């Protein structure tokens, strides 16, 4: 398979885990390149369900190598637990999972700062973060106050450095009205995690360079989604990394011209967790129906996801930003019972028609969707295995999404299982 970047084209939770799982069959390596354990990829194999936060879902396939790249922020205790859980379920981890020595560490004070800044009483607006410390960890990386996974290898020096940072961050925590952390309670689990993770921490660049030179195929696994990208999302209601395709290069060290194609994952409707504008949001029975049928609860925090119609303005913006070669459309089956379905084709804002995504979040918040309505198909699609066998209205809906966005459909998912996947061009 060509080297492929797979990204989320909406606000995350597009069902990337399942698409990655299906595509992993044909690759040698899977690389995570941004985000941290704010992500949650759910994969169902037979009766088994796996929710992965940091480890690429390629780990569920025998013989595939998985890399956590330099662009990821790693909570060592969370990673240790994820490895232990998979080991308990009989997955071989050592020799298959590699963590970049350049990836930054998420510390307990990052989590506490995230929680303190998200208190409704805190100054400024809340973002609705996952409270995993992601923003503060990336903040330290940019401020050059971070520590990296490679620093953990010299445990003694590492713990000394962490101790000094706990003292500094305690002053900030107290100023924010939160409690100071007890250094020894932080250092002891960190020491344990550092020892446990030692065999996994390497310079991942030579591995990736060798893989590219040997013609091996790599799948770059994006987390979150385009509208949560720190630069191109609905800032400030975004995550703190580049969730768009460009992040695959900076977050792994693989150069742009070694990437062959981009697959963008979209839900057949839209969801969003956390705060921020969402023009096609439905706060009515249809929204409740989508939430119920789509089991729309966050894989990481369990929070209910806000649900709405498919937004072609968002999808066109994502297609352009990511250079999407194909859509992987997920959860088509969630629309199975609807009488009619709406598609947002443009917005109306301040008295004018808007075709392109506004850069200003306040203007975006004033956008009202202009809808096109199409008939539903009122029958189950979950057991369909060939595109031609889908109800005519379901095919018409999919083809309309492709037409409105100018991107071909490569794959369609009609249920959580691997078997409920229609491979069209991928
Ligand atoms: P953070 O990444 O925890 O800082 O959260 C920032 C925003 O991104 C919030 O709106 C979160 O709900 C959202 N977010 C972070 N990770 C995910 C994800 O994996 N899926 C969907 N939303 C996410």
Short mmCIF file of C-alpha atoms and ligand atoms in Angstrom, two decimals:
data_model
loop_
_atom_site.label_atom_id
_atom_site.label_comp_id
_atom_site.label_asym_id
_atom_site.label_seq_id
_atom_site.Cartn_x
_atom_site.Cartn_y
_atom_site.Cartn_z
CA UNK A 1 0.00 0.00 0.00
CA UNK A 2 1.25 3.53 -0.71
CA UNK A 3 2.40 5.58 2.30
CA UNK A 4 -0.87 6.99 3.57
CA UNK A 5 -1.83 9.70 6.02
CA UNK A 6 -5.22 9.10 7.55
CA UNK A 7 -6.86 12.08 9.23
CA UNK A 8 -10.19 13.10 10.73
CA UNK A 9 -11.98 15.69 8.59
CA UNK A 10 -14.44 17.00 11.18
CA UNK A 11 -14.15 17.48 14.97
CA UNK A 12 -12.61 14.08 15.74
CA UNK A 13 -14.46 10.87 16.59
CA UNK A 14 -15.05 10.15 12.90
CA UNK A 15 -14.38 6.45 13.43
CA UNK A 16 -10.72 6.58 12.39
CA UNK A 17 -9.83 3.63 14.64
CA UNK A 18 -11.93 1.25 12.61
CA UNK A 19 -10.72 2.53 9.21
CA UNK A 20 -7.11 2.34 10.39
CA UNK A 21 -7.72 -1.17 11.62
CA UNK A 22 -9.05 -2.24 8.21
CA UNK A 23 -6.20 -0.56 6.30
CA UNK A 24 -3.49 -1.85 8.62
CA UNK A 25 -3.77 -5.29 6.99
CA UNK A 26 -1.83 -3.87 4.04
CA UNK A 27 0.92 -1.89 5.77
CA UNK A 28 4.17 -2.65 7.58
CA UNK A 29 4.24 0.20 10.07
CA UNK A 30 1.66 2.40 11.78
CA UNK A 31 2.76 5.78 13.16
CA UNK A 32 0.96 8.13 15.57
CA UNK A 33 2.25 11.67 15.08
CA UNK A 34 0.26 14.13 17.23
CA UNK A 35 -2.04 14.42 20.21
CA UNK A 36 -1.83 12.31 23.31
CA UNK A 37 -4.16 10.26 25.46
CA UNK A 38 -6.91 12.79 24.76
CA UNK A 39 -7.59 10.56 21.74
CA UNK A 40 -9.63 7.40 21.97
CA UNK A 41 -9.79 4.96 19.08
CA UNK A 42 -12.35 2.21 19.42
CA UNK A 43 -11.87 -1.01 17.47
CA UNK A 44 -14.18 -4.02 17.58
CA UNK A 45 -12.83 -7.39 16.50
CA UNK A 46 -15.31 -10.25 16.83
CA UNK A 47 -16.74 -9.97 20.36
CA UNK A 48 -13.72 -8.07 21.62
CA UNK A 49 -13.69 -4.30 21.98
CA UNK A 50 -10.47 -2.29 22.32
CA UNK A 51 -10.18 1.38 23.19
CA UNK A 52 -6.70 2.72 22.49
CA UNK A 53 -5.56 6.16 23.55
CA UNK A 54 -1.86 6.38 22.75
CA UNK A 55 -0.86 3.15 21.06
CA UNK A 56 -1.62 2.93 17.33
CA UNK A 57 -4.43 0.48 16.63
CA UNK A 58 -2.04 -1.37 14.31
CA UNK A 59 -0.86 -3.15 17.46
CA UNK A 60 -3.95 -5.38 17.20
CA UNK A 61 -2.48 -6.92 14.03
CA UNK A 62 0.26 -9.54 14.38
CA UNK A 63 3.61 -8.57 12.99
CA UNK A 64 2.93 -4.86 12.45
CA UNK A 65 5.32 -2.34 13.96
CA UNK A 66 3.88 0.67 15.75
CA UNK A 67 5.58 3.97 16.40
CA UNK A 68 4.61 6.81 18.72
CA UNK A 69 6.30 9.71 16.97
CA UNK A 70 8.02 12.84 18.24
CA UNK A 71 4.89 14.95 17.70
CA UNK A 72 2.90 13.01 20.30
CA UNK A 73 2.77 14.01 23.98
CA UNK A 74 3.02 10.97 26.22
CA UNK A 75 1.65 10.50 29.72
CA UNK A 76 4.05 7.77 30.94
CA UNK A 77 1.65 6.26 33.46
CA UNK A 78 -1.16 6.15 30.89
CA UNK A 79 1.14 4.50 28.33
CA UNK A 80 2.37 1.95 30.88
CA UNK A 81 -1.21 1.02 31.71
CA UNK A 82 -2.18 0.71 28.06
CA UNK A 83 0.78 -1.60 27.40
CA UNK A 84 -0.02 -3.71 30.49
CA UNK A 85 -3.68 -4.03 29.45
CA UNK A 86 -2.72 -5.21 25.98
CA UNK A 87 -0.15 -7.63 27.38
CA UNK A 88 -2.86 -9.07 29.60
CA UNK A 89 -4.90 -9.63 26.45
CA UNK A 90 -1.93 -11.56 25.01
CA UNK A 91 -0.51 -8.98 22.61
CA UNK A 92 3.27 -9.01 22.15
CA UNK A 93 4.41 -5.46 22.87
CA UNK A 94 8.20 -5.38 23.18
CA UNK A 95 9.87 -5.31 19.78
CA UNK A 96 6.63 -4.09 18.18
CA UNK A 97 6.00 -0.77 19.88
CA UNK A 98 8.55 2.07 19.75
CA UNK A 99 8.28 5.50 21.34
CA UNK A 100 10.29 8.40 19.97
CA UNK A 101 12.88 9.71 22.41
CA UNK A 102 11.86 13.18 21.16
CA UNK A 103 8.20 12.87 22.18
CA UNK A 104 7.33 15.20 25.05
CA UNK A 105 6.15 13.98 28.43
CA UNK A 106 2.78 14.90 29.96
CA UNK A 107 3.25 15.32 33.73
CA UNK A 108 0.65 15.36 36.52
CA UNK A 109 1.11 19.14 36.85
CA UNK A 110 0.04 19.49 33.21
CA UNK A 111 -3.14 17.63 34.04
CA UNK A 112 -3.77 19.73 37.15
CA UNK A 113 -3.18 22.96 35.21
CA UNK A 114 -5.60 21.78 32.50
CA UNK A 115 -8.22 21.04 35.18
CA UNK A 116 -7.65 24.37 36.97
CA UNK A 117 -7.98 26.38 33.74
CA UNK A 118 -11.13 24.51 32.79
CA UNK A 119 -12.95 25.37 36.03
CA UNK A 120 -16.04 27.41 35.11
CA UNK A 121 -14.81 30.07 37.52
CA UNK A 122 -11.38 30.26 35.82
CA UNK A 123 -10.47 33.41 33.94
CA UNK A 124 -11.18 33.28 30.20
CA UNK A 125 -13.41 30.86 28.35
CA UNK A 126 -13.35 27.14 28.96
CA UNK A 127 -12.56 24.92 26.00
CA UNK A 128 -14.19 21.71 27.20
CA UNK A 129 -10.86 19.84 27.10
CA UNK A 130 -10.42 16.19 27.97
CA UNK A 131 -8.44 17.34 31.06
CA UNK A 132 -5.53 15.09 30.14
CA UNK A 133 -2.98 17.92 30.34
CA UNK A 134 -2.52 18.14 26.59
CA UNK A 135 -2.55 21.95 26.23
CA UNK A 136 -0.12 22.61 29.10
CA UNK A 137 2.24 19.87 27.84
CA UNK A 138 2.39 21.31 24.32
CA UNK A 139 2.70 24.76 25.92
CA UNK A 140 5.83 23.63 27.76
CA UNK A 141 7.19 22.10 24.56
CA UNK A 142 6.84 25.44 22.75
CA UNK A 143 8.20 27.37 25.73
CA UNK A 144 11.16 24.99 25.85
CA UNK A 145 10.29 23.98 29.40
CA UNK A 146 9.31 20.44 28.45
CA UNK A 147 11.04 17.13 29.10
CA UNK A 148 11.16 14.39 26.52
CA UNK A 149 10.81 10.63 26.65
CA UNK A 150 14.55 10.31 25.99
CA UNK A 151 15.22 12.27 29.18
CA UNK A 152 13.61 9.43 31.14
CA UNK A 153 16.46 7.11 30.24
CA UNK A 154 18.73 8.77 32.78
CA UNK A 155 16.24 8.26 35.59
CA UNK A 156 18.12 10.08 38.34
CA UNK A 157 18.73 13.26 36.36
CA UNK A 158 15.19 13.06 34.99
CA UNK A 159 13.60 12.91 38.43
CA UNK A 160 15.71 15.86 39.62
CA UNK A 161 14.50 17.92 36.65
CA UNK A 162 10.89 16.93 37.26
CA UNK A 163 11.20 17.87 40.94
CA UNK A 164 12.29 21.41 40.04
CA UNK A 165 9.41 21.71 37.58
CA UNK A 166 6.88 20.52 40.14
CA UNK A 167 8.00 23.32 42.45
CA UNK A 168 7.65 25.91 39.69
CA UNK A 169 4.25 24.61 38.57
CA UNK A 170 2.98 24.38 42.13
CA UNK A 171 3.32 28.15 42.36
CA UNK A 172 1.16 28.52 39.25
CA UNK A 173 -1.37 25.97 40.50
CA UNK A 174 -1.76 27.78 43.82
CA UNK A 175 -2.16 31.11 42.00
CA UNK A 176 -4.97 29.49 39.99
CA UNK A 177 -6.68 28.41 43.20
CA UNK A 178 -5.71 24.74 42.87
CA UNK A 179 -3.79 22.58 45.32
CA UNK A 180 -0.03 22.15 45.12
CA UNK A 181 1.20 18.67 44.18
CA UNK A 182 3.12 16.52 46.62
CA UNK A 183 6.43 15.91 44.81
CA UNK A 184 7.08 12.46 46.26
CA UNK A 185 3.59 11.27 45.25
CA UNK A 186 4.38 12.37 41.68
CA UNK A 187 7.94 11.09 41.47
CA UNK A 188 7.38 7.54 42.66
CA UNK A 189 4.94 6.44 39.88
CA UNK A 190 7.10 8.33 37.37
CA UNK A 191 10.17 6.35 38.42
CA UNK A 192 8.19 3.14 37.97
CA UNK A 193 6.89 4.22 34.55
CA UNK A 194 10.40 5.29 33.45
CA UNK A 195 11.80 1.84 34.28
CA UNK A 196 8.87 0.07 32.63
CA UNK A 197 9.03 2.12 29.42
CA UNK A 198 12.83 1.97 28.99
CA UNK A 199 12.79 -0.81 26.34
CA UNK A 200 10.30 1.07 24.23
CA UNK A 201 12.08 4.45 24.02
CA UNK A 202 14.30 4.78 20.94
CA UNK A 203 15.34 7.18 18.22
CA UNK A 204 12.55 6.31 15.78
CA UNK A 205 14.03 8.30 12.87
CA UNK A 206 16.49 5.64 11.61
CA UNK A 207 13.69 3.06 11.80
CA UNK A 208 11.43 5.23 9.67
CA UNK A 209 14.20 6.18 7.24
CA UNK A 210 15.15 2.51 6.79
CA UNK A 211 11.51 1.54 6.30
CA UNK A 212 11.08 4.23 3.62
CA UNK A 213 14.33 3.21 1.89
CA UNK A 214 13.29 -0.45 1.91
CA UNK A 215 9.97 0.41 0.25
CA UNK A 216 7.93 -0.63 3.29
CA UNK A 217 4.51 0.93 3.59
CA UNK A 218 3.58 3.27 6.38
CA UNK A 219 0.20 4.34 7.67
CA UNK A 220 0.19 7.64 9.56
CA UNK A 221 -2.60 7.57 12.09
CA UNK A 222 -4.07 11.01 12.81
CA UNK A 223 -5.87 11.76 16.06
CA UNK A 224 -8.64 14.30 16.71
CA UNK A 225 -9.76 16.10 13.55
CA UNK A 226 -9.18 19.02 11.19
CA UNK A 227 -11.59 21.37 12.98
CA UNK A 228 -9.60 20.79 16.20
CA UNK A 229 -6.26 21.62 14.54
CA UNK A 230 -4.36 24.28 16.50
CA UNK A 231 -3.85 26.43 13.38
CA UNK A 232 -6.84 25.65 11.18
CA UNK A 233 -9.54 24.61 13.63
CA UNK A 234 -12.10 26.77 15.41
CA UNK A 235 -9.45 28.44 17.60
CA UNK A 236 -9.45 28.65 20.62
CA UNK A 237 -11.87 25.68 20.75
CA UNK A 238 -9.24 23.30 19.42
CA UNK A 239 -6.65 20.86 20.64
CA UNK A 240 -2.97 21.85 20.87
CA UNK A 241 -1.46 19.96 17.94
CA UNK A 242 -1.67 19.84 14.15
CA UNK A 243 -4.35 17.28 13.49
CA UNK A 244 -4.22 18.05 9.75
CA UNK A 245 -2.14 15.99 7.31
CA UNK A 246 0.90 18.28 7.52
CA UNK A 247 1.36 17.18 11.13
CA UNK A 248 2.35 13.72 9.86
CA UNK A 249 5.69 15.08 8.60
CA UNK A 250 6.64 17.26 11.55
CA UNK A 251 5.31 14.72 14.02
CA UNK A 252 7.25 11.76 12.63
CA UNK A 253 10.25 13.15 10.73
CA UNK A 254 9.19 11.55 7.44
CA UNK A 255 9.61 14.13 4.63
CA UNK A 256 6.55 15.34 2.66
CA UNK A 257 7.59 13.80 -0.66
CA UNK A 258 7.57 10.32 0.93
CA UNK A 259 3.86 10.57 1.55
CA UNK A 260 1.82 9.20 -1.31
CA UNK A 261 -1.76 9.96 -0.40
CA UNK A 262 -4.19 11.27 2.18
CA UNK A 263 -7.35 9.52 3.25
CA UNK A 264 -9.80 11.74 5.14
CA UNK A 265 -12.37 10.16 7.42
CA UNK A 266 -15.81 11.77 7.73
CA UNK A 267 -18.93 10.66 9.48
CA UNK A 268 -22.07 10.61 7.33
CA UNK A 269 -23.28 13.29 9.78
CA UNK A 270 -21.32 15.49 12.23
CA UNK A 271 -20.43 15.33 15.92
CA UNK A 272 -18.44 17.51 18.27
CA UNK A 273 -17.35 17.14 21.92
CA UNK A 274 -16.46 20.15 24.02
CA UNK A 275 -17.26 23.83 23.53
CA UNK A 276 -17.26 25.94 20.37
CA UNK A 277 -19.53 26.74 17.44
CA UNK A 278 -21.16 23.95 15.46
CA UNK A 279 -23.55 25.36 12.82
CA UNK A 280 -25.39 22.13 11.92
CA UNK A 281 -25.92 21.04 15.53
CA UNK A 282 -29.35 19.52 16.20
CA UNK A 283 -30.82 20.04 19.63
CA UNK A 284 -34.03 18.21 18.76
CA UNK A 285 -35.34 14.64 18.36
CA UNK A 286 -33.22 14.03 15.26
CA UNK A 287 -30.07 14.99 17.21
CA UNK A 288 -31.15 12.62 19.99
CA UNK A 289 -31.78 9.89 17.40
CA UNK A 290 -28.27 10.30 15.91
CA UNK A 291 -26.77 10.27 19.40
CA UNK A 292 -28.64 7.09 20.36
CA UNK A 293 -28.14 5.18 17.09
CA UNK A 294 -24.51 6.26 16.78
CA UNK A 295 -23.65 5.62 20.47
CA UNK A 296 -22.22 9.12 20.51
CA UNK A 297 -20.28 9.23 23.76
CA UNK A 298 -16.60 10.18 23.91
CA UNK A 299 -14.23 7.18 24.04
CA UNK A 300 -11.89 9.04 26.42
CA UNK A 301 -14.18 11.00 28.73
CA UNK A 302 -17.59 9.36 28.20
CA UNK A 303 -19.07 12.82 27.55
CA UNK A 304 -22.09 12.93 25.21
CA UNK A 305 -21.14 14.17 21.75
CA UNK A 306 -23.15 16.98 20.18
CA UNK A 307 -24.75 15.73 16.93
CA UNK A 308 -25.80 17.44 13.70
CA UNK A 309 -26.18 17.14 9.93
CA UNK A 310 -23.30 16.66 7.49
CA UNK A 311 -21.60 19.98 6.81
CA UNK A 312 -20.19 20.20 3.27
CA UNK A 313 -18.50 23.55 4.02
CA UNK A 314 -16.44 21.88 6.75
CA UNK A 315 -15.78 18.89 4.49
CA UNK A 316 -14.64 21.04 1.53
CA UNK A 317 -12.35 23.03 3.83
CA UNK A 318 -10.89 19.79 5.21
CA UNK A 319 -10.47 18.29 1.76
CA UNK A 320 -8.46 21.32 0.62
CA UNK A 321 -6.36 21.66 3.78
CA UNK A 322 -5.43 18.01 3.93
CA UNK A 323 -5.21 17.36 0.20
CA UNK A 324 -7.72 14.54 0.63
CA UNK A 325 -7.47 11.95 -2.12
CA UNK A 326 -10.35 9.86 -0.79
CA UNK A 327 -13.11 10.02 1.75
CA UNK A 328 -13.63 7.16 4.13
CA UNK A 329 -17.27 7.75 5.12
CA UNK A 330 -18.29 6.14 8.40
CA UNK A 331 -21.53 5.43 10.25
CA UNK A 332 -23.79 5.61 7.20
CA UNK A 333 -26.00 3.04 8.95
CA UNK A 334 -26.84 5.57 11.70
CA UNK A 335 -28.99 7.39 9.12
CA UNK A 336 -30.84 4.20 8.08
CA UNK A 337 -34.21 5.00 9.66
CA UNK A 338 -34.53 8.68 8.81
CA UNK A 339 -37.37 9.85 6.55
CA UNK A 340 -35.32 12.69 5.07
CA UNK A 341 -31.73 13.86 5.53
CA UNK A 342 -30.30 17.36 5.38
CA UNK A 343 -26.92 18.37 4.01
CA UNK A 344 -25.46 21.80 4.76
CA UNK A 345 -24.21 23.14 1.41
CA UNK A 346 -23.27 26.71 2.47
CA UNK A 347 -23.88 29.19 5.30
CA UNK A 348 -25.68 32.45 5.63
CA UNK A 349 -23.75 34.94 7.69
CA UNK A 350 -24.31 38.64 8.30
CA UNK A 351 -26.72 38.74 5.36
CA UNK A 352 -24.48 37.04 2.81
CA UNK A 353 -23.97 33.53 1.46
CA UNK A 354 -20.71 32.00 2.70
CA UNK A 355 -19.12 29.08 0.82
CA UNK A 356 -15.76 29.01 2.64
CA UNK A 357 -14.87 28.43 6.27
CA UNK A 358 -14.40 31.75 8.10
CA UNK A 359 -11.11 32.07 9.99
CA UNK A 360 -12.76 34.03 12.79
CA UNK A 361 -14.53 31.81 15.29
CA UNK A 362 -17.06 34.53 16.19
CA UNK A 363 -18.10 34.90 12.56
CA UNK A 364 -18.26 31.10 12.30
CA UNK A 365 -20.55 31.15 15.34
CA UNK A 366 -22.96 33.46 13.49
CA UNK A 367 -23.15 31.15 10.44
CA UNK A 368 -26.53 29.60 9.81
CA UNK A 369 -26.62 26.50 7.59
CA UNK A 370 -28.26 26.54 4.18
CA UNK A 371 -29.62 23.03 3.73
CA UNK A 372 -30.47 20.76 0.89
CA UNK A 373 -32.87 17.95 1.83
CA UNK A 374 -32.69 14.46 0.35
CA UNK A 375 -34.89 11.40 0.90
CA UNK A 376 -33.76 8.70 3.37
CA UNK A 377 -33.72 4.97 2.55
CA UNK A 378 -35.56 3.59 5.58
CA UNK A 379 -33.85 0.21 5.59
CA UNK A 380 -30.89 -1.37 7.31
CA UNK A 381 -27.52 -1.16 5.58
CA UNK A 382 -25.40 -2.92 8.23
CA UNK A 383 -25.28 -6.28 6.51
CA UNK A 384 -24.57 -4.89 3.04
CA UNK A 385 -21.13 -5.91 1.78
CA UNK A 386 -21.09 -4.45 -1.76
CA UNK A 387 -21.64 -0.82 -2.71
CA UNK A 388 -24.03 -1.81 -5.53
CA UNK A 389 -26.27 -3.53 -2.97
CA UNK A 390 -26.91 -0.37 -0.95
CA UNK A 391 -30.42 1.12 -1.28
CA UNK A 392 -30.54 3.58 -4.21
CA UNK A 393 -31.18 6.56 -1.89
CA UNK A 394 -28.17 5.64 0.27
CA UNK A 395 -25.95 5.57 -2.83
CA UNK A 396 -27.46 8.87 -3.97
CA UNK A 397 -26.65 10.42 -0.55
CA UNK A 398 -23.05 9.21 -0.64
CA UNK A 399 -22.62 10.38 -4.23
CA UNK A 400 -24.05 13.80 -3.34
CA UNK A 401 -21.50 14.18 -0.51
CA UNK A 402 -18.74 13.34 -2.95
CA UNK A 403 -20.10 15.77 -5.56
CA UNK A 404 -20.46 18.64 -3.08
CA UNK A 405 -16.89 18.18 -1.82
CA UNK A 406 -15.09 17.14 -4.99
CA UNK A 407 -13.50 14.08 -3.34
CA UNK A 408 -14.02 10.45 -4.38
CA UNK A 409 -15.34 7.96 -1.85
CA UNK A 410 -12.76 5.24 -1.19
CA UNK A 411 -14.40 3.36 1.65
CA UNK A 412 -17.76 3.22 3.40
CA UNK A 413 -18.43 1.92 6.86
CA UNK A 414 -21.90 0.66 7.77
CA UNK A 415 -21.24 -0.79 11.24
CA UNK A 416 -18.57 -1.12 13.93
CA UNK A 417 -17.26 -4.54 12.83
CA UNK A 418 -14.41 -5.06 10.38
CA UNK A 419 -16.85 -6.96 8.16
CA UNK A 420 -19.18 -3.93 7.84
CA UNK A 421 -16.81 -2.13 5.50
CA UNK A 422 -17.36 -1.51 1.80
CA UNK A 423 -14.04 -1.03 0.03
CA UNK A 424 -14.69 1.04 -3.05
CA UNK A 425 -11.30 2.42 -4.11
CA UNK A 426 -9.16 1.75 -1.04
P1 LIG B 1 -7.75 18.71 24.64
O1 LIG B 1 -7.18 18.09 23.43
O2 LIG B 1 -7.98 17.74 25.78
O3 LIG B 1 -6.98 19.91 25.09
O4 LIG B 1 -9.22 19.26 24.29
C1 LIG B 1 -9.43 20.33 23.37
C2 LIG B 1 -10.67 20.08 22.52
O5 LIG B 1 -10.44 18.97 21.68
C3 LIG B 1 -11.93 19.74 23.32
O6 LIG B 1 -13.05 20.26 22.64
C4 LIG B 1 -11.96 18.23 23.28
O7 LIG B 1 -13.27 17.72 23.46
C5 LIG B 1 -11.44 17.98 21.89
N1 LIG B 1 -10.81 16.67 21.72
C6 LIG B 1 -9.60 16.27 22.13
N2 LIG B 1 -9.36 15.01 21.77
C7 LIG B 1 -10.43 14.59 21.10
C8 LIG B 1 -10.76 13.38 20.42
O8 LIG B 1 -9.99 12.41 20.37
N3 LIG B 1 -11.99 13.34 19.83
C9 LIG B 1 -12.84 14.41 19.84
N4 LIG B 1 -12.58 15.56 20.44
C10 LIG B 1 -11.38 15.65 21.05
#
